[in-house]
Amino acid sequence: MIRAALIIAFAALPVPTLAATQTYTITRFDSVRLDAPIRVAITSGKGVTASGEGDREALDRIDMKVSGNSLVIRMKPRPSGQKGGGGPVTLRLSTDDVRRATLTGGGSLSIDRMKGTRGDIMLGGGGDLTIGAVALDQFNILLSGSGRVTVAGKAGRTDVRVSGPGTLSAEALTARDARLTNEGTGSIAITASATADVRAYGSGDVIVSGKAACTVVHNGAGRVLCGGDER
């Protein structure tokens, strides 16, 4: 009797759903824009591939289009009246090089490296954008959203502008010459080796590590720390 009851109880338990997988066909790209609330991981230095893992309904709605060398990732709307689905999804891509990355909304975009003469990254939503290793002559970073940008590596001239509540976590990035403008409530943390030109107009903090010669204009309420001194 007890054994029969246990069998019935176990049979009633939900069966774990295995993550679905899917491959996609795309062409070469060096610029990416993520407009979907999913996780995307990009590996550079390899041929072009694209695969996804996660909720089947969400995988089927992923829309990737390449125009020129620019890849845009969005989610197709659900068919009218359809409910359910929308579980977590991870999209794994590879390409030769990534020179430009834009994240809007609440997704997550990680790129293993950016190298070359110039790289540009922009965050306009509440998501996370991560660059594992930078080796660039010119690096431009724009944060207008509430998310976080995390960067490591080395760059020559580095221009940063924060105009919202976002966070730049770039202590592991060493910029030779950094030009930093904070007009919002967000924060900037970076390392500079030669020069740092800081313009602080908002209520967010700017913290510059390293031994750079600092030029500071501080008209905001935030804290500015450069060259070991508070300005």
CSV table of C-alpha atoms in Angstrom, one decimal:
chain,number,residue,atom,x,y,z
A,1,MET,CA,0.0,0.0,0.0
A,2,ILE,CA,2.8,2.4,1.0
A,3,ARG,CA,4.8,1.4,-2.1
A,4,ALA,CA,1.8,2.2,-4.3
A,5,ALA,CA,1.3,5.5,-2.7
A,6,LEU,CA,5.0,6.4,-3.2
A,7,ILE,CA,4.8,5.4,-6.9
A,8,ILE,CA,1.7,7.7,-7.4
A,9,ALA,CA,3.5,10.5,-5.5
A,10,PHE,CA,6.6,10.3,-7.7
A,11,ALA,CA,4.6,10.1,-10.8
A,12,ALA,CA,2.8,13.3,-9.9
A,13,LEU,CA,6.1,15.2,-9.6
A,14,PRO,CA,6.9,17.6,-12.6
A,15,VAL,CA,9.5,16.2,-15.0
A,16,PRO,CA,12.4,18.6,-15.6
A,17,THR,CA,12.3,20.0,-19.1
A,18,LEU,CA,15.6,19.7,-21.0
A,19,ALA,CA,16.8,22.9,-22.7
A,20,ALA,CA,16.2,23.0,-26.4
A,21,THR,CA,19.0,23.8,-28.8
A,22,GLN,CA,18.9,25.5,-32.2
A,23,THR,CA,21.4,26.6,-34.9
A,24,TYR,CA,21.0,29.7,-37.0
A,25,THR,CA,22.6,30.8,-40.3
A,26,ILE,CA,24.1,34.3,-40.4
A,27,THR,CA,26.9,35.9,-42.4
A,28,ARG,CA,30.0,37.7,-41.2
A,29,PHE,CA,29.6,40.7,-38.9
A,30,ASP,CA,31.9,43.0,-37.0
A,31,SER,CA,29.1,45.1,-35.4
A,32,VAL,CA,26.4,43.8,-33.1
A,33,ARG,CA,23.2,45.3,-31.6
A,34,LEU,CA,21.2,43.4,-29.0
A,35,ASP,CA,17.6,44.5,-28.6
A,36,ALA,CA,16.3,41.4,-26.9
A,37,PRO,CA,16.2,40.4,-23.2
A,38,ILE,CA,18.4,37.3,-23.7
A,39,ARG,CA,22.0,36.4,-23.0
A,40,VAL,CA,24.5,36.6,-25.9
A,41,ALA,CA,28.1,35.5,-25.8
A,42,ILE,CA,30.4,36.2,-28.7
A,43,THR,CA,33.8,34.6,-29.4
A,44,SER,CA,36.0,36.4,-31.9
A,45,GLY,CA,38.9,35.1,-34.0
A,46,LYS,CA,36.8,32.2,-35.4
A,47,GLY,CA,34.5,31.5,-38.3
A,48,VAL,CA,30.9,32.6,-38.2
A,49,THR,CA,28.6,30.4,-36.2
A,50,ALA,CA,25.4,30.9,-34.3
A,51,SER,CA,23.6,28.6,-31.9
A,52,GLY,CA,21.1,28.9,-29.1
A,53,GLU,CA,20.1,27.0,-26.0
A,54,GLY,CA,17.1,27.4,-23.7
A,55,ASP,CA,13.3,27.8,-24.0
A,56,ARG,CA,12.0,26.4,-27.3
A,57,GLU,CA,9.4,29.1,-27.8
A,58,ALA,CA,11.9,31.8,-27.2
A,59,LEU,CA,14.5,30.2,-29.5
A,60,ASP,CA,12.0,30.1,-32.3
A,61,ARG,CA,11.3,33.8,-31.9
A,62,ILE,CA,14.9,35.0,-32.1
A,63,ASP,CA,15.4,37.2,-35.1
A,64,MET,CA,18.9,37.8,-36.4
A,65,LYS,CA,19.6,39.9,-39.4
A,66,VAL,CA,22.9,41.1,-40.9
A,67,SER,CA,23.0,44.3,-43.0
A,68,GLY,CA,26.4,45.0,-44.4
A,69,ASN,CA,28.6,43.9,-41.5
A,70,SER,CA,26.0,44.8,-38.8
A,71,LEU,CA,24.1,42.2,-36.9
A,72,VAL,CA,20.9,43.1,-35.1
A,73,ILE,CA,19.3,40.6,-32.7
A,74,ARG,CA,15.6,41.0,-31.8
A,75,MET,CA,12.7,38.9,-30.6
A,76,LYS,CA,9.7,38.3,-32.9
A,77,PRO,CA,6.4,39.0,-31.2
A,78,ARG,CA,4.3,36.1,-30.1
A,79,PRO,CA,1.4,35.0,-32.3
A,80,SER,CA,-1.8,36.6,-31.2
A,81,GLY,CA,-3.3,34.8,-28.3
A,82,GLN,CA,-0.3,32.6,-27.6
A,83,LYS,CA,0.8,32.4,-23.9
A,84,GLY,CA,3.6,30.7,-22.1
A,85,GLY,CA,7.2,30.3,-23.1
A,86,GLY,CA,9.7,33.2,-22.8
A,87,GLY,CA,12.1,31.3,-20.6
A,88,PRO,CA,15.8,32.0,-20.4
A,89,VAL,CA,17.9,31.8,-23.6
A,90,THR,CA,21.6,31.8,-24.3
A,91,LEU,CA,22.8,32.6,-27.8
A,92,ARG,CA,26.4,31.8,-28.7
A,93,LEU,CA,28.0,33.4,-31.7
A,94,SER,CA,31.4,33.6,-33.3
A,95,THR,CA,33.0,35.8,-35.9
A,96,ASP,CA,36.3,37.2,-37.0
A,97,ASP,CA,36.4,40.5,-35.1
A,98,VAL,CA,33.9,42.7,-33.2
A,99,ARG,CA,34.5,46.5,-33.6
A,100,ARG,CA,31.2,47.9,-32.3
A,101,ALA,CA,28.7,46.7,-29.8
A,102,THR,CA,25.4,48.2,-28.7
A,103,LEU,CA,23.0,46.9,-26.0
A,104,THR,CA,19.5,48.2,-25.4
A,105,GLY,CA,17.0,46.8,-22.9
A,106,GLY,CA,17.7,44.3,-20.2
A,107,GLY,CA,19.8,41.7,-22.0
A,108,SER,CA,23.3,40.5,-21.4
A,109,LEU,CA,26.1,40.8,-24.0
A,110,SER,CA,29.6,39.5,-23.5
A,111,ILE,CA,32.4,39.6,-26.0
A,112,ASP,CA,35.7,37.8,-25.4
A,113,ARG,CA,37.9,40.5,-26.9
A,114,MET,CA,38.1,43.7,-29.1
A,115,LYS,CA,41.3,44.6,-30.9
A,116,GLY,CA,42.5,46.9,-33.6
A,117,THR,CA,42.6,50.6,-34.3
A,118,ARG,CA,39.2,51.5,-32.9
A,119,GLY,CA,36.3,50.0,-30.9
A,120,ASP,CA,33.0,51.4,-29.8
A,121,ILE,CA,30.5,50.2,-27.2
A,122,MET,CA,27.2,51.7,-26.2
A,123,LEU,CA,24.7,50.8,-23.5
A,124,GLY,CA,21.3,52.2,-23.6
A,125,GLY,CA,19.3,50.0,-21.2
A,126,GLY,CA,19.4,48.2,-17.9
A,127,GLY,CA,21.5,45.2,-19.1
A,128,ASP,CA,25.1,44.1,-18.7
A,129,LEU,CA,27.8,44.5,-21.4
A,130,THR,CA,31.2,42.9,-20.8
A,131,ILE,CA,34.4,42.9,-22.9
A,132,GLY,CA,36.9,40.4,-21.6
A,133,ALA,CA,40.1,41.7,-23.2
A,134,VAL,CA,40.6,45.0,-25.1
A,135,ALA,CA,43.6,45.9,-27.2
A,136,LEU,CA,42.7,49.1,-29.0
A,137,ASP,CA,44.3,52.3,-30.2
A,138,GLN,CA,41.0,54.3,-29.8
A,139,PHE,CA,38.2,53.2,-27.5
A,140,ASN,CA,34.8,54.9,-27.2
A,141,ILE,CA,32.3,54.1,-24.4
A,142,LEU,CA,28.9,55.6,-24.1
A,143,LEU,CA,26.5,54.8,-21.3
A,144,SER,CA,23.0,56.4,-21.3
A,145,GLY,CA,21.1,53.6,-19.6
A,146,SER,CA,21.0,52.1,-16.1
A,147,GLY,CA,23.0,49.0,-16.8
A,148,ARG,CA,26.7,48.0,-16.2
A,149,VAL,CA,29.7,48.0,-18.6
A,150,THR,CA,32.6,45.9,-17.5
A,151,VAL,CA,35.9,46.1,-19.4
A,152,ALA,CA,39.5,44.8,-19.1
A,153,GLY,CA,42.6,45.2,-21.2
A,154,LYS,CA,44.6,48.1,-22.6
A,155,ALA,CA,43.7,51.0,-24.8
A,156,GLY,CA,45.3,54.2,-26.2
A,157,ARG,CA,43.0,57.2,-26.4
A,158,THR,CA,39.8,56.3,-24.4
A,159,ASP,CA,36.7,58.5,-24.5
A,160,VAL,CA,34.0,57.8,-21.9
A,161,ARG,CA,30.6,59.6,-21.6
A,162,VAL,CA,28.0,58.7,-18.9
A,163,SER,CA,24.7,60.5,-19.2
A,164,GLY,CA,22.5,58.3,-17.1
A,165,PRO,CA,22.5,56.1,-13.9
A,166,GLY,CA,24.7,53.4,-15.5
A,167,THR,CA,28.0,52.0,-14.1
A,168,LEU,CA,31.4,51.7,-15.9
A,169,SER,CA,33.5,49.1,-14.1
A,170,ALA,CA,36.8,49.5,-15.9
A,171,GLU,CA,39.4,49.3,-13.2
A,172,ALA,CA,41.0,46.4,-15.1
A,173,LEU,CA,41.3,48.6,-18.2
A,174,THR,CA,44.4,50.7,-18.5
A,175,ALA,CA,44.0,53.7,-20.8
A,176,ARG,CA,47.0,55.6,-21.9
A,177,ASP,CA,45.0,58.8,-22.3
A,178,ALA,CA,41.5,59.0,-20.8
A,179,ARG,CA,38.9,61.6,-21.5
A,180,LEU,CA,36.0,61.1,-19.1
A,181,THR,CA,32.7,63.0,-18.9
A,182,ASN,CA,30.0,62.2,-16.3
A,183,GLU,CA,26.8,64.1,-16.7
A,184,GLY,CA,24.5,61.7,-14.8
A,185,THR,CA,24.0,59.8,-11.6
A,186,GLY,CA,26.1,56.9,-12.8
A,187,SER,CA,29.7,56.1,-11.9
A,188,ILE,CA,33.0,55.7,-13.8
A,189,ALA,CA,36.0,53.7,-12.5
A,190,ILE,CA,39.0,53.3,-14.8
A,191,THR,CA,42.8,53.2,-14.8
A,192,ALA,CA,44.9,55.7,-16.8
A,193,SER,CA,48.6,55.7,-17.2
A,194,ALA,CA,49.6,59.0,-18.9
A,195,THR,CA,46.8,61.6,-18.8
A,196,ALA,CA,43.2,61.8,-17.5
A,197,ASP,CA,40.9,64.7,-18.5
A,198,VAL,CA,37.9,64.6,-16.2
A,199,ARG,CA,34.6,66.5,-16.6
A,200,ALA,CA,32.2,65.9,-13.8
A,201,TYR,CA,28.9,67.6,-14.1
A,202,GLY,CA,26.5,65.2,-12.5
A,203,SER,CA,26.0,63.5,-9.1
A,204,GLY,CA,27.9,60.3,-10.0
A,205,ASP,CA,31.5,59.5,-9.0
A,206,VAL,CA,34.6,59.4,-11.2
A,207,ILE,CA,37.5,57.4,-9.9
A,208,VAL,CA,40.7,57.2,-11.9
A,209,SER,CA,43.4,54.8,-10.7
A,210,GLY,CA,47.0,54.8,-11.9
A,211,LYS,CA,49.7,57.6,-12.2
A,212,ALA,CA,48.1,59.7,-14.9
A,213,ALA,CA,48.5,63.5,-14.9
A,214,CYS,CA,45.0,64.7,-14.1
A,215,THR,CA,43.0,67.7,-15.4
A,216,VAL,CA,39.7,68.0,-13.6
A,217,VAL,CA,36.6,70.2,-14.1
A,218,HIS,CA,34.3,69.4,-11.2
A,219,ASN,CA,30.9,71.2,-11.2
A,220,GLY,CA,28.7,68.3,-10.0
A,221,ALA,CA,27.8,66.7,-6.7
A,222,GLY,CA,29.7,63.5,-7.3
A,223,ARG,CA,33.1,62.5,-5.9
A,224,VAL,CA,36.2,62.8,-8.2
A,225,LEU,CA,39.3,60.9,-7.3
A,226,CYS,CA,42.2,61.1,-9.7
A,227,GLY,CA,45.9,60.4,-9.2
A,228,GLY,CA,45.3,59.4,-5.6
A,229,ASP,CA,43.8,62.8,-4.7
A,230,GLU,CA,40.2,63.8,-4.3
A,231,ARG,CA,39.4,66.8,-6.5
